[in-house]
Coordinates of C-alpha atoms in Angstrom, one line a residue:
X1121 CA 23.6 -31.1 -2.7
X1122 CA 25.4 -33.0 -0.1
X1123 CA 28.9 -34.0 -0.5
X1124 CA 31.0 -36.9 -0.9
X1125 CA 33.5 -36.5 1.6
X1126 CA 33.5 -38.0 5.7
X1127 CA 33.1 -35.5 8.2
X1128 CA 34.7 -38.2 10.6
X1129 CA 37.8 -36.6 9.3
X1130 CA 37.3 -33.7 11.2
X1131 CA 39.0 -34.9 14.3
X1132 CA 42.1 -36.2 12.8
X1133 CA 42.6 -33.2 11.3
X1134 CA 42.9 -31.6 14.7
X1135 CA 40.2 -29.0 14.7
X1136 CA 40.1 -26.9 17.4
X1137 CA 37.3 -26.3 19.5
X1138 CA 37.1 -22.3 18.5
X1139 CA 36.9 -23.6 15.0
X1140 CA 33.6 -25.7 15.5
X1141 CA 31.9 -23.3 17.6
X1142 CA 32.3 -20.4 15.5
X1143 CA 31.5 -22.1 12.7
X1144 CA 28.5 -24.1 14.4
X1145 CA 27.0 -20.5 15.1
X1146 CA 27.3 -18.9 11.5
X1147 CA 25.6 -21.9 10.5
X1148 CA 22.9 -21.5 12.9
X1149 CA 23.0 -17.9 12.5
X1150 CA 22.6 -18.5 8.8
X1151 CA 19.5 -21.1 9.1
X1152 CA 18.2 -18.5 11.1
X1153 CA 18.2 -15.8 8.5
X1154 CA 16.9 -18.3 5.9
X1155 CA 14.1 -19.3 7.6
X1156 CA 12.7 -15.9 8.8
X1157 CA 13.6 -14.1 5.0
X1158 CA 11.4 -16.9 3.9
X1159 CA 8.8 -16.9 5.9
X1160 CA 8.4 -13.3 5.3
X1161 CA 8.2 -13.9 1.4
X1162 CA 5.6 -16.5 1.9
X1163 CA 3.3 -15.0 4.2
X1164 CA 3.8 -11.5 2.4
X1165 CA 2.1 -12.6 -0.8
X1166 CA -0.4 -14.7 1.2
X1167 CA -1.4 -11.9 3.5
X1168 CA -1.1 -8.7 0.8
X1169 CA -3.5 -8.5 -2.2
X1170 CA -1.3 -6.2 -4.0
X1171 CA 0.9 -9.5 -4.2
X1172 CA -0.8 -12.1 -5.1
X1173 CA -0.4 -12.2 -8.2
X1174 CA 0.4 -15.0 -10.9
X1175 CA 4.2 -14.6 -11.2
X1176 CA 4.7 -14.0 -7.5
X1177 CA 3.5 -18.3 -7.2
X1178 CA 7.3 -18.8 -8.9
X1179 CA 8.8 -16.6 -5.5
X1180 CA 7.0 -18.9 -3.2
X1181 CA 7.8 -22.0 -4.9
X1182 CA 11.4 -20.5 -4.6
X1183 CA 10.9 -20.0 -1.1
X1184 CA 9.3 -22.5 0.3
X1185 CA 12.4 -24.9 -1.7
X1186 CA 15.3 -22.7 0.5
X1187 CA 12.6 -22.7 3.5
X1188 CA 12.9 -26.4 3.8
X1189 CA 16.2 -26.7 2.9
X1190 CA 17.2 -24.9 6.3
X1191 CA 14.6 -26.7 8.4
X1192 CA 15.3 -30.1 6.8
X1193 CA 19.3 -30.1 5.7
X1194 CA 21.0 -27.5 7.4
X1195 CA 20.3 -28.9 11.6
X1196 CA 22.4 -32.2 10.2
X1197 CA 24.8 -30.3 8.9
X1198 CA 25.2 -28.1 12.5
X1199 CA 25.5 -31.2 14.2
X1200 CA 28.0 -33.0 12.3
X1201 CA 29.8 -30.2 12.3
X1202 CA 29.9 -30.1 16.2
X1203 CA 30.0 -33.9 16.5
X1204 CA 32.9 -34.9 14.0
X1205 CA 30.2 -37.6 12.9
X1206 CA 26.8 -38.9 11.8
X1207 CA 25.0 -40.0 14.7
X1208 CA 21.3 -40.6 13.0
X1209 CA 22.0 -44.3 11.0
X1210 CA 21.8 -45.5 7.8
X1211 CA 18.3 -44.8 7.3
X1212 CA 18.1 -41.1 8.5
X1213 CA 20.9 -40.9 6.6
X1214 CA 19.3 -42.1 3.3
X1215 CA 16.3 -39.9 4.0
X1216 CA 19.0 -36.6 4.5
X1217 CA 21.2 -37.0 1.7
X1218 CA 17.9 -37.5 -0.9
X1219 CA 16.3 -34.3 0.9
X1220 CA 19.5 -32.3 0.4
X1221 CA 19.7 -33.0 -3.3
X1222 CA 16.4 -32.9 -4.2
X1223 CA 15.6 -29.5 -2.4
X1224 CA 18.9 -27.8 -3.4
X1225 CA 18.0 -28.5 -6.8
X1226 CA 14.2 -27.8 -6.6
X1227 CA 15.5 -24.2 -5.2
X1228 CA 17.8 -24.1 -8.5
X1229 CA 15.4 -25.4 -10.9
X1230 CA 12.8 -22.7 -9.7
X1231 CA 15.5 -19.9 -10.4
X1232 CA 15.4 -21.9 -13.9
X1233 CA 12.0 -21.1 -14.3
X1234 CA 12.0 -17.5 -13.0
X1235 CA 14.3 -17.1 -15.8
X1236 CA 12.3 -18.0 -18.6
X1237 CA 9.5 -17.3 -17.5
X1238 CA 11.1 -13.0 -17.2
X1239 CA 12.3 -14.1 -20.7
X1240 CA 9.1 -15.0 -22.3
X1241 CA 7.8 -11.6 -20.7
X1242 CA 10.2 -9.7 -22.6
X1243 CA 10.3 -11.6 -25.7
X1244 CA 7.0 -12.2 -26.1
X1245 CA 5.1 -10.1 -23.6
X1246 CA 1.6 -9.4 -25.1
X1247 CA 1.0 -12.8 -26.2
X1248 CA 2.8 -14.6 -22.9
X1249 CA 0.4 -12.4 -20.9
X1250 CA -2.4 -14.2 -21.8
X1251 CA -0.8 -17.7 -22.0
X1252 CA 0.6 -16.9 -18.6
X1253 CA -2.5 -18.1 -16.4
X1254 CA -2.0 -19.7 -13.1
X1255 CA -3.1 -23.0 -14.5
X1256 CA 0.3 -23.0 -16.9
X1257 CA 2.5 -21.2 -13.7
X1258 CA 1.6 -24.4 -11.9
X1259 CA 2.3 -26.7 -14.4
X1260 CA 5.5 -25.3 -14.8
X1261 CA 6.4 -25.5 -10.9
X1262 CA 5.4 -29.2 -10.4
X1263 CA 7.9 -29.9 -13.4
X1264 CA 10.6 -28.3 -11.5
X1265 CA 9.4 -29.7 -8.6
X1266 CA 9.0 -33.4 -10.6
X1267 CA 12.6 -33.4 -12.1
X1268 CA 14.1 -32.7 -8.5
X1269 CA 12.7 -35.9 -7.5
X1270 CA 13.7 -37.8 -10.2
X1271 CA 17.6 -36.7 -9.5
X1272 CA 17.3 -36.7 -6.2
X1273 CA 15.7 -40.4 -6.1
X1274 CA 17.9 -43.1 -7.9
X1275 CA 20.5 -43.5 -5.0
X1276 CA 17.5 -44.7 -2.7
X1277 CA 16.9 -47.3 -5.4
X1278 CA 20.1 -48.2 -5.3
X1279 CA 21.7 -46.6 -8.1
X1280 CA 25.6 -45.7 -6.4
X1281 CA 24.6 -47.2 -3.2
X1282 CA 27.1 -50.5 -3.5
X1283 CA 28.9 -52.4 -0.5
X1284 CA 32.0 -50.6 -1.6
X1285 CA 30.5 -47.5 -1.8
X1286 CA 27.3 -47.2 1.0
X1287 CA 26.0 -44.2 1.7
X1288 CA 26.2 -44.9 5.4
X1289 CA 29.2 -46.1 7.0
X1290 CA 28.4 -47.4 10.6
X1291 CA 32.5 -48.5 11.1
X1292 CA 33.4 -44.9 11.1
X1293 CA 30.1 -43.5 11.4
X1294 CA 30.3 -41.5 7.9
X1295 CA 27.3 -40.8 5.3
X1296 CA 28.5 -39.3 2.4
X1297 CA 26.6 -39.3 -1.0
X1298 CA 27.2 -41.6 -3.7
X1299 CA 30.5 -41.2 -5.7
X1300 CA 29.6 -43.4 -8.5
X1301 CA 30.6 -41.8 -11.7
X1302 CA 27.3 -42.1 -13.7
X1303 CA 25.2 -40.6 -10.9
X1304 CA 27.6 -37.7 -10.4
X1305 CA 27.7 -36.9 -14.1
X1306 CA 23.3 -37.3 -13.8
X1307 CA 23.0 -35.2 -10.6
X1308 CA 25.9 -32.7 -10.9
X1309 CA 24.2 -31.7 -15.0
X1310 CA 20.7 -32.4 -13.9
X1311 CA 21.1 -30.3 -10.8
X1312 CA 23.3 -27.5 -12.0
X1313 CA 25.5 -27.2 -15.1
X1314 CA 21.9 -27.7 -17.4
X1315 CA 19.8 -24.9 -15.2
X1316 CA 23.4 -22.7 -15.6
X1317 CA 22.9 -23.1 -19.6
X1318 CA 19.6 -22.3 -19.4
X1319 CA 19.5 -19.3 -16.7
X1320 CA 23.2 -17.7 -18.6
X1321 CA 21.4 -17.9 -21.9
X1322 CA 18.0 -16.3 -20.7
X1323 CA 20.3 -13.9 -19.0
X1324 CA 21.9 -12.6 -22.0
X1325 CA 19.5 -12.4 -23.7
X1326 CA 17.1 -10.3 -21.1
X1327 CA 20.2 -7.9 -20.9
X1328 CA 20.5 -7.4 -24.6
X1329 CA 17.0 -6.9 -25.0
X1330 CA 17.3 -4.6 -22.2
X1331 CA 20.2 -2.3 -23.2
X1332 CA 18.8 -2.4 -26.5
X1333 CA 15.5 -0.8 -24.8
X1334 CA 17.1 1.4 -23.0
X1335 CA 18.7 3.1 -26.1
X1336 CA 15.7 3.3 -27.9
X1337 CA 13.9 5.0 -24.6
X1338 CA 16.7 7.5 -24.3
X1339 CA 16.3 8.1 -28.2
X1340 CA 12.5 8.2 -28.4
X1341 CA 13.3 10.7 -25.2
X1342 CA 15.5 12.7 -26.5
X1343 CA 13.3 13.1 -30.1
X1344 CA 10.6 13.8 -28.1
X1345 CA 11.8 16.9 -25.9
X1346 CA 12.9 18.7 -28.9
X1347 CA 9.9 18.1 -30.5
X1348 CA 7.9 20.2 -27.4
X1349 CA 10.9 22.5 -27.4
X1350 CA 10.0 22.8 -31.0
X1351 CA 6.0 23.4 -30.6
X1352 CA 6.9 25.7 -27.5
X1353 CA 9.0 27.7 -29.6
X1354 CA 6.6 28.0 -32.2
X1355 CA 3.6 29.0 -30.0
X1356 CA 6.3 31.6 -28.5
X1357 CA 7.2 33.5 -32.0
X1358 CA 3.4 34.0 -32.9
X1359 CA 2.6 35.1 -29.6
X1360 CA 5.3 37.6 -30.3
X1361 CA 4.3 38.3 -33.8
X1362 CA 1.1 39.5 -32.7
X1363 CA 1.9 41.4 -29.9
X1364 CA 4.5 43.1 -32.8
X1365 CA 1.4 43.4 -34.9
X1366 CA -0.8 45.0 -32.6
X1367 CA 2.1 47.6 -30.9
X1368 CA 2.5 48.4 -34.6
X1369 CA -1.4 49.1 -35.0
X1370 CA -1.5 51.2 -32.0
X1371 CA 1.4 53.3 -33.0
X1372 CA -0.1 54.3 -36.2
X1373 CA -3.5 55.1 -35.1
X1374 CA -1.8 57.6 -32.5
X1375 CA 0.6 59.2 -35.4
X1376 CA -2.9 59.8 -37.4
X1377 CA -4.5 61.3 -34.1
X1378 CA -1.5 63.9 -33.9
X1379 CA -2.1 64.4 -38.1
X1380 CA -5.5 65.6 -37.2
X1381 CA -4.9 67.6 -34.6
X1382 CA -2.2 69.6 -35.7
X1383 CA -4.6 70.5 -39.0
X1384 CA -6.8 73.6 -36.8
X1385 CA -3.0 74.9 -36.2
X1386 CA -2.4 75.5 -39.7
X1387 CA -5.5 76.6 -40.7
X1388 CA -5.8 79.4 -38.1
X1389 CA -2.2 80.4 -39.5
X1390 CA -3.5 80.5 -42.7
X1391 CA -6.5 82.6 -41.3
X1392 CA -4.5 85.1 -39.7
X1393 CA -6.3 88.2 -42.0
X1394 CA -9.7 87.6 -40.3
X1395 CA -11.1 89.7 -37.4
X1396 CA -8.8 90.0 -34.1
X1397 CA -11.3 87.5 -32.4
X1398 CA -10.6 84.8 -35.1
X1399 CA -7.1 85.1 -34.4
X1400 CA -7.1 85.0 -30.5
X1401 CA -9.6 81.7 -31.1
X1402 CA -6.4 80.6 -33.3
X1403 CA -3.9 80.7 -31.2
X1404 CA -6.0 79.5 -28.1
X1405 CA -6.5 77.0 -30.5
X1406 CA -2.6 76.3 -31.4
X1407 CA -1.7 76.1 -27.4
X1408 CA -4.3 73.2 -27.0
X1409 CA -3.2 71.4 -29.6
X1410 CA 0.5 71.6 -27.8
X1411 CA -1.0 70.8 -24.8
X1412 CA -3.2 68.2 -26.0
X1413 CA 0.1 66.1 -27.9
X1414 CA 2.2 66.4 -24.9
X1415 CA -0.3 64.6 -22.7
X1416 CA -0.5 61.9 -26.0
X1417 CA 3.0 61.7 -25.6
X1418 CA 3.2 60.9 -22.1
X1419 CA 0.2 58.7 -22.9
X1420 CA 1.6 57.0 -25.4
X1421 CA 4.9 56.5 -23.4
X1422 CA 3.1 54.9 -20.4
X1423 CA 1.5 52.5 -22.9
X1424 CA 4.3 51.8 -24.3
X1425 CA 5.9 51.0 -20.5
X1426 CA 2.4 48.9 -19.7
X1427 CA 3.4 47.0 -23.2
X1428 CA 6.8 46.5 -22.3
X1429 CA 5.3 44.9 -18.5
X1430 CA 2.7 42.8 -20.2
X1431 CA 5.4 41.8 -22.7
X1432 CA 7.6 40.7 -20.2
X1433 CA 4.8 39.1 -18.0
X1434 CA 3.4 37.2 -21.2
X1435 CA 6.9 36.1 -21.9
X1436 CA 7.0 34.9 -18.1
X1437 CA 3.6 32.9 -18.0
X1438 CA 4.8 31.1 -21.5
X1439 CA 8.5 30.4 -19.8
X1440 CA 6.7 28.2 -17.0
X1441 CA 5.1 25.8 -19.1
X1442 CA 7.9 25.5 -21.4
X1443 CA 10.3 24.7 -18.1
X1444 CA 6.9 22.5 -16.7
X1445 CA 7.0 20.5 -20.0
X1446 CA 10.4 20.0 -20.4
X1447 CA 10.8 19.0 -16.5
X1448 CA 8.4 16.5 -16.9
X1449 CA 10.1 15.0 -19.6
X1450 CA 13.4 14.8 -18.4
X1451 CA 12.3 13.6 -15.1
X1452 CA 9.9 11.1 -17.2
X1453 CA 13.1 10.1 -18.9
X1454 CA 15.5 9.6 -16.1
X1455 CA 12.9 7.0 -14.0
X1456 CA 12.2 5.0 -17.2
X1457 CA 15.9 4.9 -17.1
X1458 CA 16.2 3.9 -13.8
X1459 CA 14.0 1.5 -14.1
X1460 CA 15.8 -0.2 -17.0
X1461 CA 19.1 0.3 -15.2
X1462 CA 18.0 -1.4 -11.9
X1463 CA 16.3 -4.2 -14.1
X1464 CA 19.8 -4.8 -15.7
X1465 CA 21.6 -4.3 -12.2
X1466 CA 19.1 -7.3 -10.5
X1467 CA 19.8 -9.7 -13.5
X1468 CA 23.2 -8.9 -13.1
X1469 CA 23.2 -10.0 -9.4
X1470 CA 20.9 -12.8 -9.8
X1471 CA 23.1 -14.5 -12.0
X1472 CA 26.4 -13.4 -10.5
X1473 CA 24.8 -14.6 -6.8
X1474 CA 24.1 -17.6 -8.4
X1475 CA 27.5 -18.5 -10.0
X1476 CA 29.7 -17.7 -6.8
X1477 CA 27.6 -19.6 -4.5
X1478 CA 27.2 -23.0 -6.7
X1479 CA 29.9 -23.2 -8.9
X1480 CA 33.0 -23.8 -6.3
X1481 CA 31.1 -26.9 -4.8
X1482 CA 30.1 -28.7 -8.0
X1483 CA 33.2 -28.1 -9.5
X1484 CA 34.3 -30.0 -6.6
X1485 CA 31.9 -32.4 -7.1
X1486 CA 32.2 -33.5 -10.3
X1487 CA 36.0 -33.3 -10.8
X1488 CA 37.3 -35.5 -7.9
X1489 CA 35.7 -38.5 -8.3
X1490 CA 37.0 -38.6 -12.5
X1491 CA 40.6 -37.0 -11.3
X1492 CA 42.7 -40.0 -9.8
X1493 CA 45.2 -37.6 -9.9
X1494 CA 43.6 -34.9 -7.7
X1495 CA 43.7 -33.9 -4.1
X1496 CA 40.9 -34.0 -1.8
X1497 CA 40.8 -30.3 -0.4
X1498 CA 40.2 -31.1 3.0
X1499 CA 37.1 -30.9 5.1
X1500 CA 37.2 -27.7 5.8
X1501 CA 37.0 -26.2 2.2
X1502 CA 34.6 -28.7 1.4
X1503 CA 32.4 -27.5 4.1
X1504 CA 33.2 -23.8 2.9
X1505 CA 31.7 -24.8 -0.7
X1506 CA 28.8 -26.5 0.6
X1507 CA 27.6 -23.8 3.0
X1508 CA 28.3 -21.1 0.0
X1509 CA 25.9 -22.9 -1.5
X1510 CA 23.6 -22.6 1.3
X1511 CA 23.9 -19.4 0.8
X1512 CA 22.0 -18.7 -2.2
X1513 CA 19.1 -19.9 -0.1
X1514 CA 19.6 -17.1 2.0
X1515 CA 20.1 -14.7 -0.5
X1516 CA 17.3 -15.2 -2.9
X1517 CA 14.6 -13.6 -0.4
X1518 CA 16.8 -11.0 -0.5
X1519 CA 17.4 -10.3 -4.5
X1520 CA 14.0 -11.6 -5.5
X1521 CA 11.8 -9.3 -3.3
X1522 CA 14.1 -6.6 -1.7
X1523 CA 13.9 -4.5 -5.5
X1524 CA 9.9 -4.8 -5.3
X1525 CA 8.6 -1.9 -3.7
X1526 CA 5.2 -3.8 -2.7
X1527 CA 7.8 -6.5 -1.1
X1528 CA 9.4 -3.9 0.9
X1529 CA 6.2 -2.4 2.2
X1530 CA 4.1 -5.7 2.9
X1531 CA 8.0 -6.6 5.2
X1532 CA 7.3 -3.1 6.7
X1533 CA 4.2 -4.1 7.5
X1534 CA 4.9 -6.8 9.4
X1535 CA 7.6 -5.5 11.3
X1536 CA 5.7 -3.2 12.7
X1537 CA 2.5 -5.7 13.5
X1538 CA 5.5 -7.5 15.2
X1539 CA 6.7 -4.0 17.3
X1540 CA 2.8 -3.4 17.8
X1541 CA 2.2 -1.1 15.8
X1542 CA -1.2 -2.5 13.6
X1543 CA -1.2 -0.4 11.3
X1544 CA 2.4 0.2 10.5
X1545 CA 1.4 3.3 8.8
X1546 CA 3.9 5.6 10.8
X1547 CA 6.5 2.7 10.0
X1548 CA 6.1 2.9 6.2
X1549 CA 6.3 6.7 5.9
X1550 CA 9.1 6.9 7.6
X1551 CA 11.6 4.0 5.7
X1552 CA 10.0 3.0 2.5
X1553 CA 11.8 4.2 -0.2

């Protein structure tokens, strides 16, 4: 969106020549970046399977808007900047200042219709997958694509473009867009106050919906680990029980072995007025029964360390599952809530992003030409809002792909076709995140 102010003004104002060249090379520096981030979103989904997808047609209509809006808007703006003037004519001048609104707001209108189109994804998901085919996605784009035109076009049929107010001012060498009330009010809603209705309530919404989400995963999460603690518990105290059972079983049946051993002892006691032999065979027979239940005891107090061992092993291999399971879940947990924290973090710069870059420059742009009353900035704010703007172009390459992790490896990939490297394998290992 072009403004509505001279740039002949810049040499009255004094401007010194450190002013205009740094300025002239962060502009160029910036067209720079928004062309290549561009061009790397386009040819990424166009070159990698993985992203060509049906949403993904919204980021290249996105990007080829901002593309063209540095090839086409932003060289005229670098050279008035450096010249103090437009140097093209009146007709190259038309052509520019329809360009500049109606790409600046195709680039706005297709971060309208990411917006609901996220939206109906989350309100609406199973049904809005199957409406969303790419016959519908590319409906929707040449509508966004349509009502840039039709903002962008009425100046050229002459709405604003009177003898008192031309676009193009060959005296003073000036071309400035219209500042006729009724198209200001059209282009300034149309372009940007509308879409900033639309995206802030879509916005909101998403983020509810997405908090609200988020508790209920944390929730469901939290419902579900006890519930395995639970289970885990439960398989842990029958384990135990029968192990308690079967020590218990084992115990007994050795107490009844020492019962019937000690019953020769007593009856060769009660034996003792037989013959001399029956007596020595009675107490040769009392000494191996001592013998005999010391060796159970020492028997049964090595099984009972062996129990104690496979106790504590038992115990051991049912500890590693339970810390398995409950690992899994918590680090189940804390990705699916990463995941709905980042989604809430993007939205949140998306729209922010949004709002700082447009919003100083059509504020400007609508007020001054209804406030008599009001004070023109001076030319070099007004170039400050209109390159902030500029900005977003630059930036949405950045938000809209940068969080995608199929984005960040297909941009991998082609840096490292571009260092040589074909097969950018080494590349990806090493930085993708």
């Amino acid at each position: 969106m072009e403004n509505n102010t001279s740039y002949s003004v810049l040499l009255p104002e004094r401007v010194s020549s450190w002013y205009i060249v740094l300025t002239s090379l962060a502009m160029i520096i910036l067209a720079i970046l928004t062309v290549a981030g561009n061009i790397f979103v386009i040819h990424a989904v166009f070159t990698n399977r993985a992203l060509r997808i049906v949403p993904n047609f919204f980021i290249v209509s996105l990007a080829v808007a901002d593309l063209l809006v540095a090839i086409l808007v932003m060289p005229f703006h670098i050279s008035t900047n450096i010249t103090g003037a437009w140097i093209y004519g009146g007709v190259l001048c038309q052509i520019w200042l329809t360009s500049d609104v109606f790409l600046c707001t195709a680039s706005i209108l297709n971060l309208c219709i990411i917006a609901l189109d996220r939206y109906w994804a989350i309100h609406d998901p199973i049904r809005y997958a199957q409406k969303r085919t790419v016959k519908r996605v590319l409906v929707m784009i040449a509508i966004s694509w349509t009502l840039s035109g039709m903002i962008s076009i009425p100046p050229v049929f002459g709405w604003g473009d009177k003898d008192d107010d031309s676009l193009y001012d060959d005296d003073v060498k000036t071309c400035t867009l219209s500042s006729d009330k009724g198209y200001v009010l059209y282009s300034a809603c149309g372009s940007f106050y509308i879409p900033l209705a639309v995206m802030s309530f879509v916005y909101i919404h998403i983020f509810i919906a997405t908090k609200r989400r988020l508790r209920e995963r944390t929730k469901a999460a939290k419902k579900t680990k006890l519930a395995m603690r639970n289970i885990v518990n439960n398989k842990d105290g029958n384990a135990n029980k029968k192990r308690n059972n079967s020590d218990s079983t084992n115990d007994d049946h050795d107490e009844r072995n020492e019962d019937i051993v000690e019953e020769p002892s007593n009856h060769c006691n009660t034996t003792s007025s037989e013959s001399a032999n029956n007596v020595c065979n009675g107490s040769a027979n009392v000494a191996l029964t001592t013998t005999d239940k010391k060796k159970r005891k020492k028997t049964r107090g090595k099984r009972q360390i062996d129990s104690a061992k496979m106790e504590f092993e038992d115990n051991a291999r049912h500890l590693r599952p339970r810390v398995s399971i409950n690992n899994f879940f918590e680090e189940k947990q804390r990705i699916s809530l990463s995941k709905e924290r980042k989604a809430a973090r993007t939205l949140a710069i998306i729209m922010v992003t949004f709002v700082l870059c447009w919003i100083p420059f059509f504020l400007m742009y609508l007020i001054l030409p209804f406030c008599d009353s009001c004070t023109y900035p001076g030319t070099k704010v007004e170039a400050l809002f209109v390159w902030l703007g500029y900005v977003n172009s630059t930036l949405n390459p950045i938000i809209y792909t940068v969080f995608n992790m199929e984005f960040r490896k297909a941009f991998q990939r082609i840096t490292a076709k571009c260092r040589g490297n074909d097969s950018g394998r080494i590349a990806l290992t090493r930085t993708c995140v």
